[in-house]
Tab-separated table of C-alpha atoms in Angstrom:
chain	number	residue	atom	x	y	z
A	1	GLU	CA	103.464	99.112	114.939
A	2	VAL	CA	101.908	101.218	111.247
A	3	GLN	CA	103.797	100.205	108.649
A	4	LEU	CA	103.229	101.079	104.647
A	5	VAL	CA	105.493	99.366	102.412
A	6	GLU	CA	105.379	100.784	98.980
A	7	SER	CA	106.407	98.401	96.341
A	8	GLY	CA	106.901	98.614	91.932
A	9	GLY	CA	109.102	101.635	91.307
A	10	GLY	CA	111.263	101.556	88.371
A	11	LEU	CA	112.105	102.952	85.017
A	12	VAL	CA	110.025	103.314	82.326
A	13	GLN	CA	109.582	104.609	78.949
A	14	PRO	CA	107.384	107.749	78.003
A	15	GLY	CA	104.012	106.206	77.623
A	16	GLY	CA	104.335	103.461	79.201
A	17	SER	CA	102.613	101.583	82.157
A	18	LEU	CA	103.488	100.718	85.763
A	19	ARG	CA	101.405	99.718	88.895
A	20	LEU	CA	102.522	100.791	92.694
A	21	SER	CA	101.492	98.938	95.413
A	22	CYS	CA	101.685	99.527	99.226
A	23	ALA	CA	101.302	96.890	101.551
A	24	ALA	CA	99.808	98.177	105.071
A	25	SER	CA	100.432	96.281	108.327
A	26	GLY	CA	99.774	97.271	112.143
A	27	PHE	CA	96.581	98.819	111.503
A	28	THR	CA	92.827	97.874	110.302
A	29	PHE	CA	93.644	98.431	106.714
A	30	SER	CA	89.784	98.517	105.376
A	31	GLY	CA	88.753	101.105	107.976
A	32	TYR	CA	91.071	104.065	106.466
A	33	TRP	CA	91.108	106.466	103.364
A	34	MET	CA	93.858	106.047	102.059
A	35	HIS	CA	96.479	108.466	99.861
A	36	TRP	CA	99.122	108.835	97.269
A	37	VAL	CA	101.865	111.509	97.358
A	38	ARG	CA	104.517	112.160	94.864
A	39	GLN	CA	108.110	113.957	95.491
A	40	VAL	CA	110.271	115.154	92.784
A	41	PRO	CA	113.681	114.565	94.501
A	42	GLY	CA	114.730	117.797	95.602
A	43	LYS	CA	111.052	119.804	95.041
A	44	GLY	CA	107.676	119.580	96.849
A	45	LEU	CA	104.849	117.380	97.985
A	46	VAL	CA	102.199	116.815	95.331
A	47	TRP	CA	98.978	115.193	95.933
A	48	VAL	CA	98.116	112.232	93.756
A	49	SER	CA	94.887	110.384	94.544
A	50	ARG	CA	92.909	109.415	97.505
A	51	ILE	CA	90.483	106.214	97.662
A	52	LYS	CA	87.885	105.698	100.238
A	53	THR	CA	87.700	102.406	102.689
A	54	ASP	CA	85.583	100.226	99.933
A	55	GLY	CA	86.967	101.999	97.049
A	56	SER	CA	83.890	103.434	95.699
A	57	ILE	CA	84.814	107.386	95.796
A	58	THR	CA	88.384	108.487	94.585
A	59	GLY	CA	90.081	111.450	94.129
A	60	TYR	CA	92.502	112.765	91.748
A	61	ALA	CA	95.070	115.193	90.651
A	62	ASP	CA	94.223	117.165	87.489
A	63	SER	CA	97.709	116.192	86.319
A	64	VAL	CA	96.969	112.560	87.111
A	65	LYS	CA	93.374	112.462	85.956
A	66	GLY	CA	92.398	110.126	83.402
A	67	ARG	CA	96.123	108.348	83.368
A	68	PHE	CA	95.882	107.001	86.988
A	69	THR	CA	93.948	104.897	88.829
A	70	VAL	CA	93.935	104.190	92.122
A	71	SER	CA	92.672	100.896	93.740
A	72	ARG	CA	92.590	98.974	97.019
A	73	ASP	CA	92.438	95.309	97.635
A	74	ASN	CA	91.099	95.504	101.661
A	75	ALA	CA	91.744	91.359	102.069
A	76	LYS	CA	95.286	91.720	100.815
A	77	ASN	CA	95.334	94.600	103.297
A	78	THR	CA	97.059	96.522	99.719
A	79	LEU	CA	96.956	100.003	98.067
A	80	TYR	CA	97.586	100.260	94.149
A	81	LEU	CA	98.068	103.111	92.004
A	82	GLN	CA	97.918	102.112	88.286
A	83	MET	CA	99.884	104.689	86.353
A	84	ASN	CA	99.494	104.913	82.273
A	85	SER	CA	100.324	107.275	79.596
A	86	LEU	CA	102.988	108.286	81.842
A	87	ARG	CA	105.349	111.312	80.994
A	88	ALA	CA	108.762	112.592	81.923
A	89	GLU	CA	107.031	114.958	84.343
A	90	ASP	CA	106.131	111.774	86.699
A	91	THR	CA	109.434	111.136	87.754
A	92	ALA	CA	108.797	111.165	91.604
A	93	VAL	CA	108.918	109.299	94.253
A	94	TYR	CA	105.705	108.164	95.204
A	95	TYR	CA	104.484	107.742	98.657
A	96	CYS	CA	101.397	106.141	99.870
A	97	ALA	CA	99.938	107.730	103.236
A	98	ARG	CA	96.843	106.815	105.712
A	99	ASP	CA	94.271	109.091	105.883
A	100	ASP	CA	93.351	110.841	109.102
A	101	HIS	CA	95.808	113.995	108.001
A	102	LEU	CA	98.049	111.241	106.151
A	103	SER	CA	99.279	110.481	109.698
A	104	TYR	CA	101.439	107.510	108.678
A	105	TRP	CA	103.560	107.656	105.457
A	106	GLY	CA	105.995	105.378	103.757
A	107	GLN	CA	109.174	105.594	102.787
A	108	GLY	CA	108.268	105.958	99.084
A	109	THR	CA	109.139	104.146	95.670
A	110	LEU	CA	111.074	106.014	92.772
A	111	VAL	CA	109.327	105.948	89.610
A	112	THR	CA	111.622	106.879	86.526
A	113	VAL	CA	110.222	107.887	83.159
A	114	SER	CA	112.399	108.033	80.371
A	115	SER	CA	113.790	106.800	77.302
B	21	GLN	CA	94.364	123.224	91.652
B	22	SER	CA	97.168	125.551	92.141
B	23	ALA	CA	99.856	124.840	95.225
B	24	LEU	CA	99.420	127.025	98.316
B	25	THR	CA	101.766	129.604	98.720
B	26	GLN	CA	104.713	129.191	101.500
B	27	PRO	CA	108.075	131.099	101.540
B	28	ALA	CA	110.677	129.132	100.360
B	29	SER	CA	112.972	129.341	102.947
B	30	VAL	CA	112.956	130.800	106.576
B	31	SER	CA	115.982	131.018	109.011
B	32	GLY	CA	116.070	131.713	113.196
B	33	SER	CA	118.223	131.182	115.786
B	34	PRO	CA	118.096	128.845	118.662
B	35	GLY	CA	115.290	129.433	121.354
B	36	GLN	CA	113.893	131.647	118.442
B	37	SER	CA	110.142	131.529	117.511
B	38	ILE	CA	109.590	131.380	113.614
B	39	THR	CA	106.362	131.730	111.669
B	40	ILE	CA	105.697	130.234	108.331
B	41	SER	CA	102.621	131.356	106.655
B	42	CYS	CA	100.432	129.088	103.736
B	43	THR	CA	98.421	131.264	101.513
B	44	GLY	CA	95.406	129.727	99.592
B	45	THR	CA	92.076	130.873	98.068
B	46	SER	CA	88.672	130.874	99.477
B	47	SER	CA	88.068	127.255	97.886
B	48	ASP	CA	90.264	125.656	100.472
B	49	VAL	CA	92.524	127.142	103.221
B	50	GLY	CA	89.433	129.800	103.283
B	51	THR	CA	86.796	127.516	103.552
B	52	TYR	CA	88.034	124.021	105.040
B	53	ASN	CA	89.346	123.811	108.852
B	54	LEU	CA	91.266	120.882	107.288
B	55	VAL	CA	95.068	122.624	107.019
B	56	SER	CA	97.697	120.063	108.336
B	57	TRP	CA	101.338	120.983	108.104
B	58	TYR	CA	104.269	118.184	107.852
B	59	GLN	CA	108.043	118.405	108.565
B	60	GLN	CA	110.495	116.459	106.511
B	61	HIS	CA	114.236	115.557	107.331
B	62	PRO	CA	116.694	115.308	104.070
B	63	GLY	CA	115.946	111.291	102.870
B	64	LYS	CA	113.107	110.551	105.325
B	65	ALA	CA	109.362	110.615	105.119
B	66	PRO	CA	107.247	113.528	105.780
B	67	LYS	CA	106.053	113.568	109.451
B	68	LEU	CA	102.312	115.004	110.575
B	69	ILE	CA	103.270	117.631	113.066
B	70	ILE	CA	99.649	119.648	112.984
B	71	TYR	CA	96.144	118.518	111.685
B	72	GLU	CA	92.685	120.752	111.457
B	73	VAL	CA	94.371	123.692	111.320
B	74	THR	CA	95.228	123.654	115.255
B	75	GLN	CA	95.967	120.189	116.520
B	76	ARG	CA	99.034	118.732	117.216
B	77	PRO	CA	99.054	114.624	117.145
B	78	SER	CA	100.370	112.926	120.204
B	79	GLY	CA	103.873	112.670	120.632
B	80	VAL	CA	104.814	115.822	118.703
B	81	SER	CA	106.382	118.668	120.786
B	82	ASN	CA	103.890	121.441	121.861
B	83	THR	CA	106.764	123.980	120.357
B	84	PHE	CA	104.593	123.375	117.254
B	85	SER	CA	101.430	125.582	116.929
B	86	GLY	CA	99.203	126.741	114.361
B	87	SER	CA	96.683	129.012	113.618
B	88	LYS	CA	94.426	130.275	110.180
B	89	SER	CA	92.872	133.672	109.048
B	90	GLY	CA	91.326	133.971	106.477
B	91	ASN	CA	92.966	132.579	103.615
B	92	THR	CA	96.127	132.296	105.552
B	93	ALA	CA	97.367	129.151	107.725
B	94	SER	CA	100.248	129.667	109.543
B	95	LEU	CA	102.892	126.917	111.759
B	96	THR	CA	104.517	128.902	114.765
B	97	ILE	CA	108.029	127.013	116.016
B	98	SER	CA	108.779	128.664	119.056
B	99	GLY	CA	112.258	127.960	121.271
B	100	LEU	CA	113.822	126.604	117.840
B	101	GLN	CA	116.385	123.760	118.276
B	102	ALA	CA	119.198	122.590	115.638
B	103	GLU	CA	116.831	119.397	114.876
B	104	ASP	CA	114.265	121.644	113.922
B	105	GLU	CA	115.796	122.254	110.621
B	106	ALA	CA	113.856	120.847	107.747
B	107	ASP	CA	111.360	121.051	104.990
B	108	TYR	CA	108.155	122.293	106.190
B	109	TYR	CA	104.659	121.349	103.998
B	110	CYS	CA	101.127	122.839	104.742
B	111	CYS	CA	98.267	121.009	103.146
B	112	SER	CA	94.446	121.602	102.772
B	113	TYR	CA	91.226	119.679	101.536
B	114	ALA	CA	89.976	121.951	98.510
B	115	GLY	CA	86.674	120.384	97.939
B	116	ASN	CA	85.545	118.297	95.200
B	117	ARG	CA	87.948	114.929	96.739
B	118	ILE	CA	90.503	117.253	95.841
B	119	PHE	CA	93.801	117.908	98.226
B	120	VAL	CA	96.558	120.499	97.658
B	121	PHE	CA	100.092	121.173	99.071
B	122	GLY	CA	102.275	124.100	99.513
B	123	GLY	CA	105.429	124.706	97.788
B	124	GLY	CA	107.610	123.916	101.249
B	125	THR	CA	109.368	125.982	103.179
B	126	LYS	CA	113.190	125.076	103.897
B	127	LEU	CA	113.924	126.488	108.022
B	128	THR	CA	117.323	126.743	108.751
B	129	VAL	CA	118.106	127.192	112.393
B	130	LEU	CA	121.288	129.719	112.050
């Protein structure tokens, strides 16, 4: 069974940093590109980032470019999102999803940026 | 990277058909046949229901269908059921390693 489990969310002050993790199981993690998508509670989905199987290619939404970094450790079957210079507008539930059309999603981890 | 445009809400009665539009530009929906649709029930993670404009994943009801014309993609749900009440999102590849979602449509089954 495919499982994606996000962790690392929490309360952080504006300007602070946080690293999210997404633990994958039930499939060959190294064989899939992976995405991060976020959703402000009660609002719509917003695409954040994508990373190639070996980490050699990444893409970012303009709103996070230069502040967020996606990476992966295929030996640990884990996807990461390093978030720096956090702003109030980054407050959201962050989901990881498997490429192949975002066919599998985790349950999300809530990030709250507030003083 | 502007969000794709979806109607905020649509509604229909059980057994009826509804269509949700997703309008982008010639840089995303109009160029790439990489439009997908997701269903999200309250408090749940999104679920893929259509990919590559018209393809339905295994296990998804054939009451869901997708299409595209120009810069606009559409999701049609036929034979509406109460459990179809949810939020629906379209998503398209936009080139340059970027993806974009629509703003979402709330479907109410009357």
